[in-house]
Structure formats: C-alpha cells, structure tokens
Coordinates of C-alpha atoms in Angstrom, one line a residue:
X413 CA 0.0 0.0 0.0
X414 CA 3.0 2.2 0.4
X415 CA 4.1 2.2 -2.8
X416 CA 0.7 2.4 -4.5
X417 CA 0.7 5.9 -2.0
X418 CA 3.9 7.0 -3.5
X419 CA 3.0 6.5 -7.0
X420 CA 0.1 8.6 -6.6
X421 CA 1.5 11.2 -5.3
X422 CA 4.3 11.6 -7.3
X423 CA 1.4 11.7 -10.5
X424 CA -0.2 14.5 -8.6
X425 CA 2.9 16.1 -8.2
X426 CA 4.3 16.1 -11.8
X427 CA 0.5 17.1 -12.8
X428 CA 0.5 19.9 -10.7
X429 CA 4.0 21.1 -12.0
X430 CA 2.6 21.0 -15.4
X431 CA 0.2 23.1 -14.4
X432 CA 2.4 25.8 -12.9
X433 CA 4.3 25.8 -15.7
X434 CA 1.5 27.2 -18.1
X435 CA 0.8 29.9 -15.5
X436 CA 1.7 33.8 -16.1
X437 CA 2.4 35.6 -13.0
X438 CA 1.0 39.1 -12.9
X439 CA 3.4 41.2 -10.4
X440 CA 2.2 43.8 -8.9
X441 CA 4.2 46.5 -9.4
X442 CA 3.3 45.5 -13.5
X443 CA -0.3 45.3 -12.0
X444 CA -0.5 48.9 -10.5
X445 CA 2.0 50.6 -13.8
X446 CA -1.2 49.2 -15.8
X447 CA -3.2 50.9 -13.8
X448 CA -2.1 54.1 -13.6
X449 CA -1.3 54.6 -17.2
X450 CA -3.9 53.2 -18.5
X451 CA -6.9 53.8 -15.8
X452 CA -9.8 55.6 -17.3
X453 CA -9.8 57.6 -13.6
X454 CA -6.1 57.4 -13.7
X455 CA -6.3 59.7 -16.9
X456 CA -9.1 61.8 -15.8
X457 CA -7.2 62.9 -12.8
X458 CA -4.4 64.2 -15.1
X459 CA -7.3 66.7 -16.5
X460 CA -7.5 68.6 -13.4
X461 CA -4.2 69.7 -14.0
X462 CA -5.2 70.9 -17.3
X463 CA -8.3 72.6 -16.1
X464 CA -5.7 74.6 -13.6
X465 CA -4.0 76.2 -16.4
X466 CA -7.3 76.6 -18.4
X467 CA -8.6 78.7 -15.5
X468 CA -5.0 80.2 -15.1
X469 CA -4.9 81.5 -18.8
X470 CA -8.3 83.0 -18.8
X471 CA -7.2 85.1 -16.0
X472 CA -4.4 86.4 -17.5
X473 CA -6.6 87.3 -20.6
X474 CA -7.7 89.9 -18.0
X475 CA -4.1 91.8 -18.6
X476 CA -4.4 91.4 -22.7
X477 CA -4.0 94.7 -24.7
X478 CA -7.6 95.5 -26.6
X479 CA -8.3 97.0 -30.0
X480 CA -11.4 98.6 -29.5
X481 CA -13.1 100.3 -33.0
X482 CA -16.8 102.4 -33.1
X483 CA -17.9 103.3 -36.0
X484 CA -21.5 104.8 -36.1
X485 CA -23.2 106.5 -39.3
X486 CA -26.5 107.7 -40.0
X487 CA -27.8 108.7 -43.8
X488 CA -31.3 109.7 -44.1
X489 CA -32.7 111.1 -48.2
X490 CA -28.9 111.8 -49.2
X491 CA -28.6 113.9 -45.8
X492 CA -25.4 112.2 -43.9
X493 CA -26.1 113.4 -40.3
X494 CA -22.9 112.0 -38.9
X495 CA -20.0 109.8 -39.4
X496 CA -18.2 108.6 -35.9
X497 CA -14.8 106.7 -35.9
X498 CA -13.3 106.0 -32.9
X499 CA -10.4 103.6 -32.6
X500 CA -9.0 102.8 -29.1
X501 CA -5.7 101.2 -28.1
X502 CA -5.4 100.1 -24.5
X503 CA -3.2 98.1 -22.1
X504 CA -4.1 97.2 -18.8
X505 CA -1.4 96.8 -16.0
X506 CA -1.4 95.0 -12.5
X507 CA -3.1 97.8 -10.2
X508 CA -6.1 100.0 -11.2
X509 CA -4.4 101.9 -14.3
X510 CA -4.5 101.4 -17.6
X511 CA -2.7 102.9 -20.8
X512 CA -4.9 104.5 -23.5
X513 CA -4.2 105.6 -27.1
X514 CA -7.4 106.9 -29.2
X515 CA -8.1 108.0 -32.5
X516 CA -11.1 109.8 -33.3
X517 CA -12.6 111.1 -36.5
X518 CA -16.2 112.8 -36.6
X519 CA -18.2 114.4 -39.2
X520 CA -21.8 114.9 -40.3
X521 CA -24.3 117.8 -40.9
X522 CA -26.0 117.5 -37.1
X523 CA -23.1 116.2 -35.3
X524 CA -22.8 116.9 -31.7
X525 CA -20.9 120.1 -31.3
X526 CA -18.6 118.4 -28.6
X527 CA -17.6 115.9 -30.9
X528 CA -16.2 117.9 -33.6
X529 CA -12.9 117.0 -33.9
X530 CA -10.2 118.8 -36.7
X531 CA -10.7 117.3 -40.9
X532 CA -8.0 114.7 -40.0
X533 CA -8.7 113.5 -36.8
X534 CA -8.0 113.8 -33.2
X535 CA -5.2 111.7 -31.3
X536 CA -5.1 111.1 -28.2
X537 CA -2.7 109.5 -25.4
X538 CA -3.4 109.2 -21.5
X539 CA -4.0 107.1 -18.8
X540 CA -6.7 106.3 -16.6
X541 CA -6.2 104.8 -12.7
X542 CA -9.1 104.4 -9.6
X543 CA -7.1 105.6 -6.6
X544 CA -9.5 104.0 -4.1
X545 CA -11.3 100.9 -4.9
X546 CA -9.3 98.9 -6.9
X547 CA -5.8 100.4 -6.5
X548 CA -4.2 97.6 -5.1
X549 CA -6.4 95.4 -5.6
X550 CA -9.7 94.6 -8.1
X551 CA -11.4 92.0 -9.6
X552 CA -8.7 91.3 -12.6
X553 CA -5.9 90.7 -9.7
X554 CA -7.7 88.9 -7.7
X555 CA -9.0 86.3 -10.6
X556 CA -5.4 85.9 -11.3
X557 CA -4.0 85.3 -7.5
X558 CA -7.1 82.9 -7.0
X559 CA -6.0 81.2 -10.6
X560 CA -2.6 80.8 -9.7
X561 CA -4.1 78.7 -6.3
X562 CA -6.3 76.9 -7.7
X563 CA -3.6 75.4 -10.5
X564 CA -1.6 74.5 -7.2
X565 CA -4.5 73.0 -6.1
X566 CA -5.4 70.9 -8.8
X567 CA -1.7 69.1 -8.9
X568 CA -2.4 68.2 -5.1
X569 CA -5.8 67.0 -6.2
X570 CA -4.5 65.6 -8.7
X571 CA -2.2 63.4 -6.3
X572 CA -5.4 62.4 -4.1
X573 CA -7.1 60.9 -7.1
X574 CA -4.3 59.1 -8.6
X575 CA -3.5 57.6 -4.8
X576 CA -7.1 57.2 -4.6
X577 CA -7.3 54.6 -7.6
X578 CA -4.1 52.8 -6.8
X579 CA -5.5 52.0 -3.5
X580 CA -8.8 50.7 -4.9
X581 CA -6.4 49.1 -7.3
X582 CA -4.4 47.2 -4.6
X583 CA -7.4 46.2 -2.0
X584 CA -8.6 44.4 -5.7
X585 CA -5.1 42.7 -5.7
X586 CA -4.9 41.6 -2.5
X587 CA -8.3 40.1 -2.4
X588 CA -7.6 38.3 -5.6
X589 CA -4.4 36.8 -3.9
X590 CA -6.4 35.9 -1.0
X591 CA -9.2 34.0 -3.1
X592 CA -6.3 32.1 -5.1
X593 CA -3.8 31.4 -1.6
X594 CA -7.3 30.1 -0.2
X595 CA -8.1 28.0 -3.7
X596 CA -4.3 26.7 -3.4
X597 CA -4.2 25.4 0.1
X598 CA -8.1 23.7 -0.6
X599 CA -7.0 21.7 -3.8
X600 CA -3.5 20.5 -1.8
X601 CA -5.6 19.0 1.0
X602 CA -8.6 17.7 -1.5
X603 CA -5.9 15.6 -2.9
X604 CA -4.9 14.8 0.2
X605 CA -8.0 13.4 0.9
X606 CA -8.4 11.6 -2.6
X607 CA -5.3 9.8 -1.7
X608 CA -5.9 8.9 2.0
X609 CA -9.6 7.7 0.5
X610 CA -8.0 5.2 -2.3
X611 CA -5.7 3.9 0.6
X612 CA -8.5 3.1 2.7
X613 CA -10.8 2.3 0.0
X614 CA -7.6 -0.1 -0.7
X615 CA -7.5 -1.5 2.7
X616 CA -10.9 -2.1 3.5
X617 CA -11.4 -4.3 0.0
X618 CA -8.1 -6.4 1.5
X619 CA -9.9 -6.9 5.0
X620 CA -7.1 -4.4 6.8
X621 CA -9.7 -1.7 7.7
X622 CA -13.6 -1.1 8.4
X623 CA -15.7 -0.5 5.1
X624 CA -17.3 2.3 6.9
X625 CA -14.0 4.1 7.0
X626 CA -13.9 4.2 3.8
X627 CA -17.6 6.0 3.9
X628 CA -16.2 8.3 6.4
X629 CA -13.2 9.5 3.5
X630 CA -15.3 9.6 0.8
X631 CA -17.4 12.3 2.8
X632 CA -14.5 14.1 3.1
X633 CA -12.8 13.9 -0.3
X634 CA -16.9 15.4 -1.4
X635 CA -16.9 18.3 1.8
X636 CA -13.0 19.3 0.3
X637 CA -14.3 19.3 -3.0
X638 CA -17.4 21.3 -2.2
X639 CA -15.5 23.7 -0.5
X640 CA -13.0 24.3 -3.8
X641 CA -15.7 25.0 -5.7
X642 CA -17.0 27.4 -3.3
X643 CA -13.3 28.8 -3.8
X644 CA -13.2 28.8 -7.6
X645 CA -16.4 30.4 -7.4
X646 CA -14.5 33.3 -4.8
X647 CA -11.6 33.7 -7.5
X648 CA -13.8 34.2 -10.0
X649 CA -15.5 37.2 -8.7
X650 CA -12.4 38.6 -7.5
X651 CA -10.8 37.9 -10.8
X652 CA -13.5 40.2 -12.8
X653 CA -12.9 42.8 -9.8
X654 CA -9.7 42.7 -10.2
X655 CA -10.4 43.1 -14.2
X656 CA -12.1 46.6 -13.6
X657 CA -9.0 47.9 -13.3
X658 CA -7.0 46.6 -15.9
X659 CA -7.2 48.8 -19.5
X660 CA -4.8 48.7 -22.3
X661 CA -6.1 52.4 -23.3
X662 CA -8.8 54.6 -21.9
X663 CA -11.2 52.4 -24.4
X664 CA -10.2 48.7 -24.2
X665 CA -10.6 47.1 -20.8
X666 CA -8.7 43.6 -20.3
X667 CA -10.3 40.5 -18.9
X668 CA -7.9 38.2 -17.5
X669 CA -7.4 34.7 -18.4
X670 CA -7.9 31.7 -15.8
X671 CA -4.5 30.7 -16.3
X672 CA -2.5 34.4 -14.7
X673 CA -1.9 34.4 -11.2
X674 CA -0.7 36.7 -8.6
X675 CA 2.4 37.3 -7.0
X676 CA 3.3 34.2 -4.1
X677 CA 5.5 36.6 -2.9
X678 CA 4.0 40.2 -3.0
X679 CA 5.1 40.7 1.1
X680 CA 9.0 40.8 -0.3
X681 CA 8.3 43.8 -2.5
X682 CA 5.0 45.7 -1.4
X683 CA 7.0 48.2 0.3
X684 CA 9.1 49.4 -2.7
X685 CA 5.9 49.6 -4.9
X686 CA 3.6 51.5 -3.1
X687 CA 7.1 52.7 -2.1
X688 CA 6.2 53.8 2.2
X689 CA 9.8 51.4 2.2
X690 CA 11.7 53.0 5.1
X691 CA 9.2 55.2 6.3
X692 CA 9.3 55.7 9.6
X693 CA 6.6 58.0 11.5
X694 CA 9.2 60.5 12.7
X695 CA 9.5 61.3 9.0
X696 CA 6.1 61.8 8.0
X697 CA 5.8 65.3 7.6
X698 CA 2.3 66.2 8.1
X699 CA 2.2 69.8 6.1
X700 CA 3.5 68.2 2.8
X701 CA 0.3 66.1 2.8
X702 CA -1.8 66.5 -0.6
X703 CA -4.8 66.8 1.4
X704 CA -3.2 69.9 3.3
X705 CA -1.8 71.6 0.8
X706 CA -4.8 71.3 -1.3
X707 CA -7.3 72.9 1.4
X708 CA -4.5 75.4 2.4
X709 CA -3.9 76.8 -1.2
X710 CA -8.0 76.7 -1.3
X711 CA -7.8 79.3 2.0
X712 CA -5.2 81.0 0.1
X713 CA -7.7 82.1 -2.4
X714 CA -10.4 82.8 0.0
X715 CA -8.0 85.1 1.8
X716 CA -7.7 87.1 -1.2
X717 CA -11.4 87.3 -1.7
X718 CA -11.6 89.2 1.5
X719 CA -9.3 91.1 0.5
X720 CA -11.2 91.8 -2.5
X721 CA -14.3 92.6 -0.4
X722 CA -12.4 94.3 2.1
X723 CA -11.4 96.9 -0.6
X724 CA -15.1 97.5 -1.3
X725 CA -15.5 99.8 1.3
X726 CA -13.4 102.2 -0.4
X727 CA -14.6 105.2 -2.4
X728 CA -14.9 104.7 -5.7
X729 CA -13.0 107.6 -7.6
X730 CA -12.0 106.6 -10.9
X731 CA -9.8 109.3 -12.5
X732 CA -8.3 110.1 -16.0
X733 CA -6.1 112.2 -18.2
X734 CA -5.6 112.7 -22.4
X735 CA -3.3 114.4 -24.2
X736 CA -4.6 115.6 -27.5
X737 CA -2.9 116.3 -30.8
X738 CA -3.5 116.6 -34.4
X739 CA 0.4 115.0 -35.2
X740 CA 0.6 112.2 -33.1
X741 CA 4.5 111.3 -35.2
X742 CA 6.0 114.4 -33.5
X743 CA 6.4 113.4 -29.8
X744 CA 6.3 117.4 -28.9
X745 CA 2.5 118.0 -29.9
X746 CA 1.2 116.7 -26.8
X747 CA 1.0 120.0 -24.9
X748 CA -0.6 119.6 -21.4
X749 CA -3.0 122.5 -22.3
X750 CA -4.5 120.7 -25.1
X751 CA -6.3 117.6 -23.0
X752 CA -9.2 115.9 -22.0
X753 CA -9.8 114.7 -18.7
X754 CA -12.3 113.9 -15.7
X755 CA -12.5 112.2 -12.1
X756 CA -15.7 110.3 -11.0
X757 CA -16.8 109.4 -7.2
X758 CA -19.4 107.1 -5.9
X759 CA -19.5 106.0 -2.3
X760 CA -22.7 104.3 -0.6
X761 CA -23.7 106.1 2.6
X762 CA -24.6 102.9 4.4
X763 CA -22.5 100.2 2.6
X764 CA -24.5 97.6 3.6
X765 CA -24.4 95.2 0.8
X766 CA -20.6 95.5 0.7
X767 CA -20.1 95.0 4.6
X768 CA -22.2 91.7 4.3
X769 CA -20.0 90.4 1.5
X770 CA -17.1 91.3 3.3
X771 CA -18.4 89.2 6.7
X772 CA -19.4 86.0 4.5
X773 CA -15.6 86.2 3.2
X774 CA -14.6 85.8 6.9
X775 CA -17.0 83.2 8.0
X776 CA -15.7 81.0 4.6
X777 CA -12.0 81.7 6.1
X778 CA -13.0 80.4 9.4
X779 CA -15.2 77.4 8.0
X780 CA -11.8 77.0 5.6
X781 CA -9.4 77.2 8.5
X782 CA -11.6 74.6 10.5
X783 CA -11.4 72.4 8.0
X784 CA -8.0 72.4 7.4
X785 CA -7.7 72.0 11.3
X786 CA -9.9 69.0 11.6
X787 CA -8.2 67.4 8.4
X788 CA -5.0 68.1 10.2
X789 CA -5.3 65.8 13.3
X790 CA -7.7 63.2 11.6
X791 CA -4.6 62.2 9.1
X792 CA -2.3 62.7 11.8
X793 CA -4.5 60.2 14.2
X794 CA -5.0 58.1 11.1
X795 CA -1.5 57.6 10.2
X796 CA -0.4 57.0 13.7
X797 CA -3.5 54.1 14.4
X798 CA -2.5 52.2 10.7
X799 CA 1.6 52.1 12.0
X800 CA 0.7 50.7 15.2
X801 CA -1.5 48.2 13.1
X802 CA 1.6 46.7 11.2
X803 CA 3.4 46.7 14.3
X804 CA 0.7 44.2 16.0
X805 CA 0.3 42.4 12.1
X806 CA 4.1 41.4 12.0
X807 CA 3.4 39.9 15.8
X808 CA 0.3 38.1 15.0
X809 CA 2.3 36.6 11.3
X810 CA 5.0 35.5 13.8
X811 CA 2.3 33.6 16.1
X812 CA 0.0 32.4 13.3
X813 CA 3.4 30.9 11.4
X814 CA 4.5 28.9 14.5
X815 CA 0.7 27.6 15.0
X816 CA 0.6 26.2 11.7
X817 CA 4.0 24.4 12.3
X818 CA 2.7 23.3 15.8
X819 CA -0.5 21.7 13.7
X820 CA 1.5 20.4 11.0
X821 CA 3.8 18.2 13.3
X822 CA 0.2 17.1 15.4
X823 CA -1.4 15.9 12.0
X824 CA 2.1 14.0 10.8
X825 CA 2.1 12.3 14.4
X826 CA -1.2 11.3 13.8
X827 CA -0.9 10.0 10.2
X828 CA 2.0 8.0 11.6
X829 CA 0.2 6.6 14.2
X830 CA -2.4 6.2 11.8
X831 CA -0.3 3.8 9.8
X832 CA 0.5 1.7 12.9
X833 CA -2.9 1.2 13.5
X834 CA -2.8 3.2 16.6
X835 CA -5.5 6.1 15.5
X836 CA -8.2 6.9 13.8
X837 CA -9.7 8.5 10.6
X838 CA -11.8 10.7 12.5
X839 CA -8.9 12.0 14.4
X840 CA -7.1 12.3 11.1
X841 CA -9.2 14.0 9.5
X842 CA -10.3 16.7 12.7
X843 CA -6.5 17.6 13.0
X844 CA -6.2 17.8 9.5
X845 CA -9.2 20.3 9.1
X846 CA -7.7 22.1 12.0
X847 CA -4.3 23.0 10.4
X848 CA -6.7 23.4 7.4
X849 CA -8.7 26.4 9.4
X850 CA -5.4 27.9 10.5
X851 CA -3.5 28.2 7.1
X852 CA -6.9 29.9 5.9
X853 CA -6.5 31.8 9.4
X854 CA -2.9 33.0 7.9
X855 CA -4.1 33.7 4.5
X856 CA -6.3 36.1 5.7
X857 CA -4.4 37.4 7.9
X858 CA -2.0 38.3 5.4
X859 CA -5.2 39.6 3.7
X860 CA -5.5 42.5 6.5
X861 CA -1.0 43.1 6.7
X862 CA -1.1 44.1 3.1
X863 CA -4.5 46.1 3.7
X864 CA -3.0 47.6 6.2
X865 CA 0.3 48.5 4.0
X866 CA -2.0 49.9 1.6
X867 CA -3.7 52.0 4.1
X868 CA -0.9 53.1 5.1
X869 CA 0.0 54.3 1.1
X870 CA -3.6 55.9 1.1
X871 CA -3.3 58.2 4.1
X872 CA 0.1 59.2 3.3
X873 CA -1.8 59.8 -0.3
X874 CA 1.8 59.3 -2.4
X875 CA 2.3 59.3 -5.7
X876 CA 4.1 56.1 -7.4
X877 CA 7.3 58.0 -8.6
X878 CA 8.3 54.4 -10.0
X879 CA 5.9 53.1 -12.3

C-alpha cells in the first residue's frame, strides 16, 4: 500500500508542475503601472491639472491689450447726419491703471458740437487709474491670484485621485491573492483526501480496515471538493474585480485569463511599490500632505477674496487724463494745455451690501481654517492608528506561522500513528481540518497586513514616482 501511495503522489505532483508551468504571474508592481497609465480615472485625474492652467490663462486674458473700434453712421434722403470713428488702443497693467491711445474722426451735418474733432482727426494718449477701490487690488488681480491657487490645487488633487485609484487598485489585488492562496491550500488538501480515500478504500477491500472508513473519507474527499468550488467560485468574482481595473487604453478594458496568477511573494516587494519602504513616522511630515496643501492653497484664495471685499468699502474715484494732438508722429505735440480729462466718485452712505459680502468672506476663512484643522489631526491620528496596526500584524504573522508548524507536526504524528494502526480516521481528519482552518486563518491574515500597508500608502496619499 506504500508504494501504490507514493505513485500517486508523485502523478499529482508532476500534474501539478505542469500546471504551474503554463501559469503567467501578474506582479504587482506590473499590476498597479497598468493601472495608472492606463486607468480611465487614472487619466481623468491628469485633467484637473489641465483645467488649472485653463482657469490660469483666462485670468491672465484679463491683462491682454484690446483693440477697440466704433464706427457709427446715420444717412437719411442723401442727408449724412454723422460719421463717428473711434479707434482705441489700450493696455491694462497690474493695479487700477491702464494705458490708452485713441483716435477719433467725426463728421456729419447734425453732429454733436462736442464731438467735432479737426478734418484729420483727433489723437489722443493718456492714462486712466481708480485711486481707491481697486488700487491695489480689483477683480482682474484677484481672478489671477485665485488662478494661480487653484492650478496648485489641482496638482495636489490631482495626487489624491491618482493615490485614490491605486489604492482601490491594490485592495482588488490583494483580495484576488487571497481567493487564489485560499483556492491553493483547498486543492492540496482535497488531494490529500483523494489519496488517504484510495488507501483506505484499498485497505478495506483487502480486510485491513472497516468499510465504513472508507464511507467516512469519501465524505470528506466530497466536503473538500465542495469547499473548492465554493473557492473557484471566490476567485472568480475577485478575478472580474480585479479586471475593472486593468485597460490597455482609456477604451479597451482587459479581462484576465484563468491561467495568470498573482504574486506568491507580493510581502518581499510591497514596500518598494507602493514605495512607504523605510518610512518611519518621525519622518512623515504632516504639512507636505496632498490633502493639506490642497485645502490650504484653497484658504489662500479665500484670503484674497476678503481682501477683495475688504477693498469695497473704499470710495470709488476713478480718474483720467488725455493728451490731444492733431500729429501724433511728433512726440512734442502733446502739450498739457491741449487735453481731456475727468474724475468720478461714488460711495454708498450705508455700505451695507458691501459690509455683508465682506463678513461671509470671513465666516468661509474660518469654516476654511476649521477644515484644514480637523483634516490636520484626523490624518495625523490616522497615520499613527495604521503604523501601530503593522506593528501588531508582524506579531500576530509571527504567532499564526509557529501555529501552523505546531499543527502540521500534530497531524504527521497522527498519520504516523495512523499507519501503525494506533488512530483513527476521525482524528485524522479533525486535525487535518484544524491545520486546514489555520492556514486559511494566515491567508487572511496576510489579507488585513497588506491592507493595512496599503492604508498606510492611502493616508500618506503618495504618488508612485516608479511606475
């Protein structure tokens, strides 16, 4: 009976070597560079970046030199009762002045005496400024400051998404290793089972043992079979999960064949590829968090809305001054007695409207600054919790790796014993499904250590650099 045992298992053996050699083993550091090239989310997250400097560029076009040109006519029963041209050139500049150039040309039979300009036009150069609302700060600065901090912002949320998928990404993997590590350990003791049944089946047609024993490992060799089926079933939706996430453009999504496997040994390199390798807390340095610097650039822009409102309460006096001249080529013709100019003034008496705006501008800072406070500490507790997790994972591995040795030396006892006659199948079979429940114990155990890894990737919200 011993040797009909060995054959069999060395046929099971040199099947299941077969079988490993048609295998393709997806790594996952190949797993997660699919991923974020390729991700539909992966690429959508790159947009924010673009929307940034969309939002950035219209600002500026505040600051773009204008070409303005009126031209208004009016002809009524061959009676032309004007002609107006008036061409403007004008530049605006960072505080509340701008640079004018103007050409005008008028004529008509009931023109408006004040704008009868000479037979060849009138030129004119000057500037215009407000010296109290929107000197040193209006609307066109302050949609470029708040442009310039919201592209900043977009690259840190930017980060946050990309880190956000990768983590989805890796929770997939790690419960698609799980399903197969649980599949693996099921088929190696269902042929276990297989073989301990033909032995006994063996031995109970030569009169060595009861036929009922043979009953009692058929049951089994059916519950172990069962139970991989249950698995197969476990892979397979963790397989199409795990699918979700796997694109060869932004179009094509990849289904993975039954024959690609995960990494055995993910635990040797997870650290380099979600790279948190030689992290210790002393060097996490909270304020460089994408998180943070996302909501703090936000309160930078809310800061200069204040301002913005703040200047409101200002008079408005808007003031300006032309030089005129009928030879704009000779530099000299613009003679400061020859000009057109003005001032206006407006100033509500109770400033009401602008004293509300100004107060909702300070409640958003304070809502903004308790946010950023609360986001603050809950990282900081979060980070802190998930490294004191690992530290308690790599002492319950330790413990769960010596238990399963502990089992497997109880259950070869017991087969020994077994073959002298001195046990029973019953006991075989309880210790067997005992080291059984603990090696599915370790599995997903190593389940939660690579969770917790990945959490730990998550809060820290990093980019992979690597990939």
């Amino acid at each position: 009976m011993n040797r009909y045992l060995i054959i069999i298992f060395v046929f099971i053996s040199s099947f299941s070597f077969a079988q490993i050699q048609d295998t393709i083993t997806l790594s996952f550091s190949e797993y997660l560079g699919y991923v974020k090239k390729f991700h539909p989310i992966a690429k959508q997250a790159e947009l924010t970046i673009q929307v940034g400097q969309a939002n950035l560029m219209k600002a500026r076009g505040a600051f773009d030199p204008k070409i303005e040109v009126d031209n208004e006519r009016k002809k009524f029963k061959n009676l032309e009762y004007f002609d107006e041209l008036n061409a403007t050139f004008k530049i605006p500049t960072w505080y509340g002045i701008e640079l004018k150039g103007n050409f005008e040309q008028n004529d008509g039979a009931f023109l408006n005496p004040q704008a009868t300009v000479p037979d060849d036009g009138l030129y004119s150069a000057g500037i215009s400024a407000s010296l109290g609302q929107g000197l040193f700060i209006n609307q066109r600065m302050a949609d470029l400051k708040r442009a310039k901090f919201f592209r900043e912002q977009t690259v840190a949320d930017r980060e946050i998404l990309v880190n956000q998928i990768l983590f989805d990404a890796s929770i997939a993997y790690f419960n698609w290793l799980q399903a197969y590590n649980e599949t693996i350990i099921i088929e190696q003791f269902l042929e276990n089972s297989k073989v301990r049944f033909q032995g006994v089946k063996l031995s109970a047609e030569n009169g060595d043992k009861a036929a009922i024993d043979s009953v009692e490992a058929g049951i089994t060799v059916k519950n172990r079979t069962l139970g991989l089926e249950q698995a197969r079933v476990k892979v397979m939706k963790a397989t199409l999960e795990l699918s979700t996430f796997l694109w060869l453009n932004d179009e094509i999504p990849v289904e993975l064949q039954s024959n690609v496997i995960p990494d055995a040994f993910i635990e040797d390199t997870v650290d380099d590829v979600l790279e948190i390798a030689g992290l210790p807390l002393i060097d996490f340095v909270l304020e460089n968090h994408p998180k943070l610097r996302s909501l703090n650039f936000k309160f930078q822009g809310l800061e200069v809305d204040k301002r913005l409102k703040a200047n409101k309460l200002l008079p408005k006096i808007d003031v300006q001054y032309n030089f005129l001249t009928e030879e704009p080529d000779i530099a000299r013709s613009f003679n400061t007695n020859q000009y057109k100019g003005g001032f206006s003034i407006a100033f509500p008496l109770f400033l009401r409207k602008e004293r509300g705006d100004l107060r909702l501008a300070k409640f958003k800072l304070q809502d903004a600054q308790f946010d950023i406070s609360n986001t603050r500490i809950t990282i900081q507790n979060k980070v802190l919790a998930i490294y004191r997790e690992l530290e308690s994972f790599e002492t319950q591995n330790d413990l769960i790796e010596d238990i399963i040795k502990d089992y497997t030396t109880l259950l070869n006892a017991e087969e020994r014993k077994f073959s002298f006659g001195e046990s029973s199948l019953f006991l075989i079979n309880s210790r067997e499904n005992t080291l059984i429940n603990n090696q599915l114990k370790a599995v997903s155990l190593q389940n939660k250590y690579l969770k917790a890894k990945a959490k730990l990737f998550n809060s820290l919200s990093r980019d992979l650099q690597n990939l």
